[in-house]
């Protein structure tokens, strides 16, 4: 009997958690409002944006950003930013599709915040430009974050946000065009689609489950005497 009670109590307390979409932007309605969940998308550092053809197979529209910094200036100052609340979630993962035009920077830096003021760089994506296949190309990006951003209560208090910024090539120390036969330009574009913040729901044991665990422990203790 003791084993049965312990097994049932463990099942009741542990519960189950599965990765779920917290907030997502598909841009299908040609708006920066999320298609799932709540949050905001905005431009950083003076970029501008329109809506253009989306990632193949995922829909019609994407968010097309442009007006990037001049060559040799503004490293990690221009791009796109996404804010949401991860309250009740842990093991946060960011995924999105990103299209680089031929003249866009070949490198982007990903930064996150949990207070809306301080940003921490968590990932740099770069590639070696080639004559074909690297510019006018979609890239599928993914970043897994630690529990440090879990359970944020809402932007402005303990909210969560991330931004993707055009960056200097790590080796060249300046912007490199995404196609080797092109030159970097301020009118270049970086397009975003299916931007998704997901995580595992934090399972809080029900009061009855906690009580059951206490009973199981008491029974086990008495049987050992």
mmCIF file of C-alpha atoms in Angstrom:
data_model
loop_
_atom_site.group_PDB
_atom_site.id
_atom_site.type_symbol
_atom_site.label_atom_id
_atom_site.label_comp_id
_atom_site.label_asym_id
_atom_site.label_seq_id
_atom_site.Cartn_x
_atom_site.Cartn_y
_atom_site.Cartn_z
ATOM 1 C CA UNK A 1 0.000 0.000 0.000
ATOM 2 C CA UNK A 2 2.823 2.420 0.853
ATOM 3 C CA UNK A 3 4.319 2.077 -2.628
ATOM 4 C CA UNK A 4 0.957 2.747 -4.257
ATOM 5 C CA UNK A 5 0.401 5.928 -2.260
ATOM 6 C CA UNK A 6 3.882 7.239 -3.011
ATOM 7 C CA UNK A 7 3.458 6.581 -6.732
ATOM 8 C CA UNK A 8 0.101 8.327 -6.889
ATOM 9 C CA UNK A 9 1.379 11.318 -4.935
ATOM 10 C CA UNK A 10 4.421 11.714 -7.185
ATOM 11 C CA UNK A 11 2.211 11.671 -10.264
ATOM 12 C CA UNK A 12 -0.115 14.268 -8.762
ATOM 13 C CA UNK A 13 2.674 16.671 -7.823
ATOM 14 C CA UNK A 14 4.815 16.341 -10.947
ATOM 15 C CA UNK A 15 2.058 17.049 -13.448
ATOM 16 C CA UNK A 16 3.172 17.560 -17.049
ATOM 17 C CA UNK A 17 4.544 20.437 -19.107
ATOM 18 C CA UNK A 18 4.935 20.668 -22.860
ATOM 19 C CA UNK A 19 6.458 23.359 -25.055
ATOM 20 C CA UNK A 20 3.820 25.893 -26.037
ATOM 21 C CA UNK A 21 3.713 29.060 -28.113
ATOM 22 C CA UNK A 22 3.708 32.059 -25.788
ATOM 23 C CA UNK A 23 3.613 34.784 -28.449
ATOM 24 C CA UNK A 24 3.950 34.624 -32.219
ATOM 25 C CA UNK A 25 4.067 37.132 -35.068
ATOM 26 C CA UNK A 26 3.171 35.774 -38.529
ATOM 27 C CA UNK A 27 2.474 39.188 -40.137
ATOM 28 C CA UNK A 28 -0.277 37.644 -42.247
ATOM 29 C CA UNK A 29 -2.627 40.535 -41.432
ATOM 30 C CA UNK A 30 0.086 43.011 -42.451
ATOM 31 C CA UNK A 31 0.284 44.277 -38.893
ATOM 32 C CA UNK A 32 2.897 44.103 -36.156
ATOM 33 C CA UNK A 33 0.299 42.853 -33.660
ATOM 34 C CA UNK A 34 0.911 39.243 -32.566
ATOM 35 C CA UNK A 35 -1.162 36.534 -34.243
ATOM 36 C CA UNK A 36 -0.942 34.476 -31.032
ATOM 37 C CA UNK A 37 -0.609 35.783 -27.482
ATOM 38 C CA UNK A 38 0.192 39.376 -26.571
ATOM 39 C CA UNK A 39 3.224 41.563 -27.102
ATOM 40 C CA UNK A 40 4.666 44.155 -29.467
ATOM 41 C CA UNK A 41 7.068 44.381 -32.386
ATOM 42 C CA UNK A 42 8.994 47.580 -33.080
ATOM 43 C CA UNK A 43 11.908 48.991 -35.036
ATOM 44 C CA UNK A 44 15.285 49.813 -33.495
ATOM 45 C CA UNK A 45 17.720 52.626 -34.241
ATOM 46 C CA UNK A 46 15.992 54.291 -37.179
ATOM 47 C CA UNK A 47 15.102 51.328 -39.364
ATOM 48 C CA UNK A 48 11.869 51.429 -41.339
ATOM 49 C CA UNK A 49 9.705 48.569 -42.566
ATOM 50 C CA UNK A 50 7.040 47.409 -44.991
ATOM 51 C CA UNK A 51 5.353 44.061 -45.564
ATOM 52 C CA UNK A 52 6.677 41.755 -48.267
ATOM 53 C CA UNK A 53 6.573 38.121 -49.391
ATOM 54 C CA UNK A 54 6.878 35.706 -46.493
ATOM 55 C CA UNK A 55 8.849 32.546 -45.870
ATOM 56 C CA UNK A 56 7.954 29.809 -48.369
ATOM 57 C CA UNK A 57 5.234 27.510 -47.115
ATOM 58 C CA UNK A 58 4.382 29.541 -44.017
ATOM 59 C CA UNK A 59 2.164 32.262 -45.417
ATOM 60 C CA UNK A 60 1.949 35.302 -47.636
ATOM 61 C CA UNK A 61 3.578 38.169 -45.747
ATOM 62 C CA UNK A 62 6.670 38.987 -43.701
ATOM 63 C CA UNK A 63 8.055 42.139 -42.044
ATOM 64 C CA UNK A 64 10.694 43.703 -44.284
ATOM 65 C CA UNK A 65 13.107 46.062 -42.471
ATOM 66 C CA UNK A 66 15.464 48.524 -44.136
ATOM 67 C CA UNK A 67 17.343 51.827 -43.624
ATOM 68 C CA UNK A 68 20.375 50.312 -41.922
ATOM 69 C CA UNK A 69 23.484 52.148 -40.729
ATOM 70 C CA UNK A 70 26.228 53.323 -43.086
ATOM 71 C CA UNK A 71 29.306 51.176 -43.615
ATOM 72 C CA UNK A 72 31.627 51.211 -40.613
ATOM 73 C CA UNK A 73 29.064 52.820 -38.286
ATOM 74 C CA UNK A 74 26.256 51.732 -35.974
ATOM 75 C CA UNK A 75 27.379 48.218 -35.150
ATOM 76 C CA UNK A 76 24.483 46.480 -33.325
ATOM 77 C CA UNK A 77 22.278 49.577 -33.309
ATOM 78 C CA UNK A 78 19.593 48.867 -35.938
ATOM 79 C CA UNK A 79 17.109 46.059 -36.432
ATOM 80 C CA UNK A 80 13.855 44.735 -34.984
ATOM 81 C CA UNK A 81 12.639 44.194 -31.429
ATOM 82 C CA UNK A 82 9.980 41.894 -29.970
ATOM 83 C CA UNK A 83 8.489 42.214 -26.463
ATOM 84 C CA UNK A 84 6.173 39.855 -24.602
ATOM 85 C CA UNK A 85 5.514 38.349 -21.192
ATOM 86 C CA UNK A 86 6.799 34.880 -20.347
ATOM 87 C CA UNK A 87 4.854 34.725 -17.066
ATOM 88 C CA UNK A 88 4.188 31.086 -16.169
ATOM 89 C CA UNK A 89 6.782 29.659 -18.586
ATOM 90 C CA UNK A 90 10.356 28.416 -18.424
ATOM 91 C CA UNK A 91 12.913 26.978 -20.893
ATOM 92 C CA UNK A 92 12.232 29.818 -23.305
ATOM 93 C CA UNK A 93 13.045 29.266 -26.992
ATOM 94 C CA UNK A 94 13.086 31.870 -29.769
ATOM 95 C CA UNK A 95 12.556 30.875 -33.396
ATOM 96 C CA UNK A 96 12.079 32.905 -36.551
ATOM 97 C CA UNK A 97 12.721 32.973 -40.282
ATOM 98 C CA UNK A 98 15.076 35.687 -41.522
ATOM 99 C CA UNK A 99 15.758 36.702 -45.119
ATOM 100 C CA UNK A 100 18.910 38.629 -46.058
ATOM 101 C CA UNK A 101 18.928 40.677 -49.246
ATOM 102 C CA UNK A 102 22.100 40.565 -51.338
ATOM 103 C CA UNK A 103 23.383 43.878 -49.937
ATOM 104 C CA UNK A 104 22.350 43.314 -46.305
ATOM 105 C CA UNK A 105 24.776 42.590 -43.478
ATOM 106 C CA UNK A 106 25.797 38.940 -43.330
ATOM 107 C CA UNK A 107 25.813 39.033 -39.518
ATOM 108 C CA UNK A 108 23.138 39.675 -36.892
ATOM 109 C CA UNK A 109 23.374 39.781 -33.099
ATOM 110 C CA UNK A 110 20.565 38.595 -30.816
ATOM 111 C CA UNK A 111 20.094 40.381 -27.498
ATOM 112 C CA UNK A 112 17.575 39.741 -24.707
ATOM 113 C CA UNK A 113 16.223 41.713 -21.760
ATOM 114 C CA UNK A 114 14.199 40.906 -18.665
ATOM 115 C CA UNK A 115 13.745 44.492 -17.474
ATOM 116 C CA UNK A 116 13.393 46.498 -20.686
ATOM 117 C CA UNK A 117 16.549 48.489 -20.012
ATOM 118 C CA UNK A 118 19.546 46.173 -19.850
ATOM 119 C CA UNK A 119 20.278 43.975 -22.841
ATOM 120 C CA UNK A 120 22.513 40.908 -22.981
ATOM 121 C CA UNK A 121 23.892 39.415 -26.182
ATOM 122 C CA UNK A 122 23.116 35.702 -26.344
ATOM 123 C CA UNK A 123 23.855 34.701 -29.943
ATOM 124 C CA UNK A 124 25.565 35.894 -33.115
ATOM 125 C CA UNK A 125 24.558 34.455 -36.484
ATOM 126 C CA UNK A 126 26.972 34.911 -39.375
ATOM 127 C CA UNK A 127 27.927 33.202 -42.611
ATOM 128 C CA UNK A 128 30.589 33.527 -45.277
ATOM 129 C CA UNK A 129 29.171 35.403 -48.291
ATOM 130 C CA UNK A 130 29.266 33.538 -51.593
ATOM 131 C CA UNK A 131 28.409 34.505 -55.148
ATOM 132 C CA UNK A 132 25.146 32.545 -54.943
ATOM 133 C CA UNK A 133 23.028 30.986 -52.220
ATOM 134 C CA UNK A 134 23.818 33.357 -49.364
ATOM 135 C CA UNK A 135 22.012 36.552 -50.401
ATOM 136 C CA UNK A 136 18.284 36.819 -51.156
ATOM 137 C CA UNK A 137 18.040 33.750 -48.931
ATOM 138 C CA UNK A 138 15.911 32.699 -45.954
ATOM 139 C CA UNK A 139 17.582 31.415 -42.793
ATOM 140 C CA UNK A 140 15.776 29.559 -40.005
ATOM 141 C CA UNK A 141 17.008 30.808 -36.635
ATOM 142 C CA UNK A 142 16.623 29.341 -33.148
ATOM 143 C CA UNK A 143 17.935 30.417 -29.734
ATOM 144 C CA UNK A 144 17.401 28.467 -26.497
ATOM 145 C CA UNK A 145 17.566 30.483 -23.292
ATOM 146 C CA UNK A 146 18.112 29.568 -19.658
ATOM 147 C CA UNK A 147 15.572 29.782 -16.867
ATOM 148 C CA UNK A 148 16.855 33.303 -16.160
ATOM 149 C CA UNK A 149 14.057 34.705 -18.329
ATOM 150 C CA UNK A 150 11.335 32.439 -16.962
ATOM 151 C CA UNK A 151 8.155 33.665 -15.354
ATOM 152 C CA UNK A 152 8.570 37.337 -16.212
ATOM 153 C CA UNK A 153 5.478 39.151 -15.049
ATOM 154 C CA UNK A 154 5.115 41.752 -17.794
ATOM 155 C CA UNK A 155 7.247 44.228 -19.702
ATOM 156 C CA UNK A 156 8.151 47.227 -17.558
ATOM 157 C CA UNK A 157 8.393 45.079 -14.433
ATOM 158 C CA UNK A 158 9.898 41.690 -15.131
ATOM 159 C CA UNK A 159 9.057 41.381 -18.797
ATOM 160 C CA UNK A 160 10.931 39.712 -21.598
ATOM 161 C CA UNK A 161 12.138 40.970 -24.938
ATOM 162 C CA UNK A 162 14.624 40.183 -27.666
ATOM 163 C CA UNK A 163 16.001 42.053 -30.615
ATOM 164 C CA UNK A 164 17.883 41.141 -33.775
ATOM 165 C CA UNK A 165 20.430 43.729 -34.873
ATOM 166 C CA UNK A 166 22.639 44.070 -37.935
ATOM 167 C CA UNK A 167 26.254 43.572 -36.851
ATOM 168 C CA UNK A 168 29.778 43.837 -38.180
ATOM 169 C CA UNK A 169 31.258 40.641 -39.572
ATOM 170 C CA UNK A 170 33.316 39.084 -36.720
ATOM 171 C CA UNK A 171 36.427 38.785 -38.885
ATOM 172 C CA UNK A 172 36.223 41.821 -41.163
ATOM 173 C CA UNK A 173 35.251 44.245 -38.394
ATOM 174 C CA UNK A 174 32.737 45.978 -40.647
ATOM 175 C CA UNK A 175 29.540 45.132 -42.507
ATOM 176 C CA UNK A 176 29.883 42.502 -45.227
ATOM 177 C CA UNK A 177 27.221 42.121 -47.879
ATOM 178 C CA UNK A 178 25.364 38.803 -47.802
ATOM 179 C CA UNK A 179 26.428 38.101 -51.394
ATOM 180 C CA UNK A 180 30.154 38.247 -52.101
ATOM 181 C CA UNK A 181 29.646 39.991 -55.437
ATOM 182 C CA UNK A 182 27.557 42.778 -53.858
ATOM 183 C CA UNK A 183 28.460 45.764 -51.719
ATOM 184 C CA UNK A 184 26.792 46.472 -48.396
ATOM 185 C CA UNK A 185 24.183 49.247 -48.575
ATOM 186 C CA UNK A 186 21.904 51.157 -46.224
ATOM 187 C CA UNK A 187 18.881 50.315 -48.384
ATOM 188 C CA UNK A 188 19.487 46.615 -47.808
ATOM 189 C CA UNK A 189 16.719 44.583 -46.186
ATOM 190 C CA UNK A 190 16.399 41.962 -43.470
ATOM 191 C CA UNK A 191 12.991 40.299 -43.478
ATOM 192 C CA UNK A 192 11.340 38.567 -40.502
ATOM 193 C CA UNK A 193 8.590 35.950 -40.499
ATOM 194 C CA UNK A 194 7.001 33.517 -38.013
ATOM 195 C CA UNK A 195 8.722 35.113 -35.034
ATOM 196 C CA UNK A 196 7.895 32.857 -32.087
ATOM 197 C CA UNK A 197 8.529 32.876 -28.344
ATOM 198 C CA UNK A 198 7.770 29.467 -26.835
ATOM 199 C CA UNK A 199 8.351 27.757 -23.504
ATOM 200 C CA UNK A 200 7.345 25.037 -21.075
ATOM 201 C CA UNK A 201 4.456 25.874 -18.787
ATOM 202 C CA UNK A 202 5.456 25.960 -15.135
ATOM 203 C CA UNK A 203 3.307 23.391 -13.320
ATOM 204 C CA UNK A 204 2.234 24.412 -9.819
ATOM 205 C CA UNK A 205 1.070 21.488 -7.649
ATOM 206 C CA UNK A 206 -2.553 21.668 -6.547
ATOM 207 C CA UNK A 207 -3.071 21.960 -2.764
ATOM 208 C CA UNK A 208 -4.618 18.474 -2.701
ATOM 209 C CA UNK A 209 -1.548 16.980 -4.371
ATOM 210 C CA UNK A 210 0.751 18.542 -1.781
ATOM 211 C CA UNK A 211 -1.430 17.209 1.002
ATOM 212 C CA UNK A 212 -1.401 13.745 -0.549
ATOM 213 C CA UNK A 213 2.390 13.802 -0.669
ATOM 214 C CA UNK A 214 2.446 14.672 3.037
ATOM 215 C CA UNK A 215 0.146 11.758 3.858
ATOM 216 C CA UNK A 216 2.292 9.406 1.798
ATOM 217 C CA UNK A 217 5.398 10.513 3.666
ATOM 218 C CA UNK A 218 3.666 10.057 7.013
ATOM 219 C CA UNK A 219 2.507 6.549 6.137
ATOM 220 C CA UNK A 220 5.973 5.612 4.926
ATOM 221 C CA UNK A 221 7.541 6.950 8.105
ATOM 222 C CA UNK A 222 5.205 4.969 10.322
ATOM 223 C CA UNK A 223 5.800 1.738 8.403
ATOM 224 C CA UNK A 224 9.570 2.086 8.796
ATOM 225 C CA UNK A 225 9.272 2.208 12.605
#
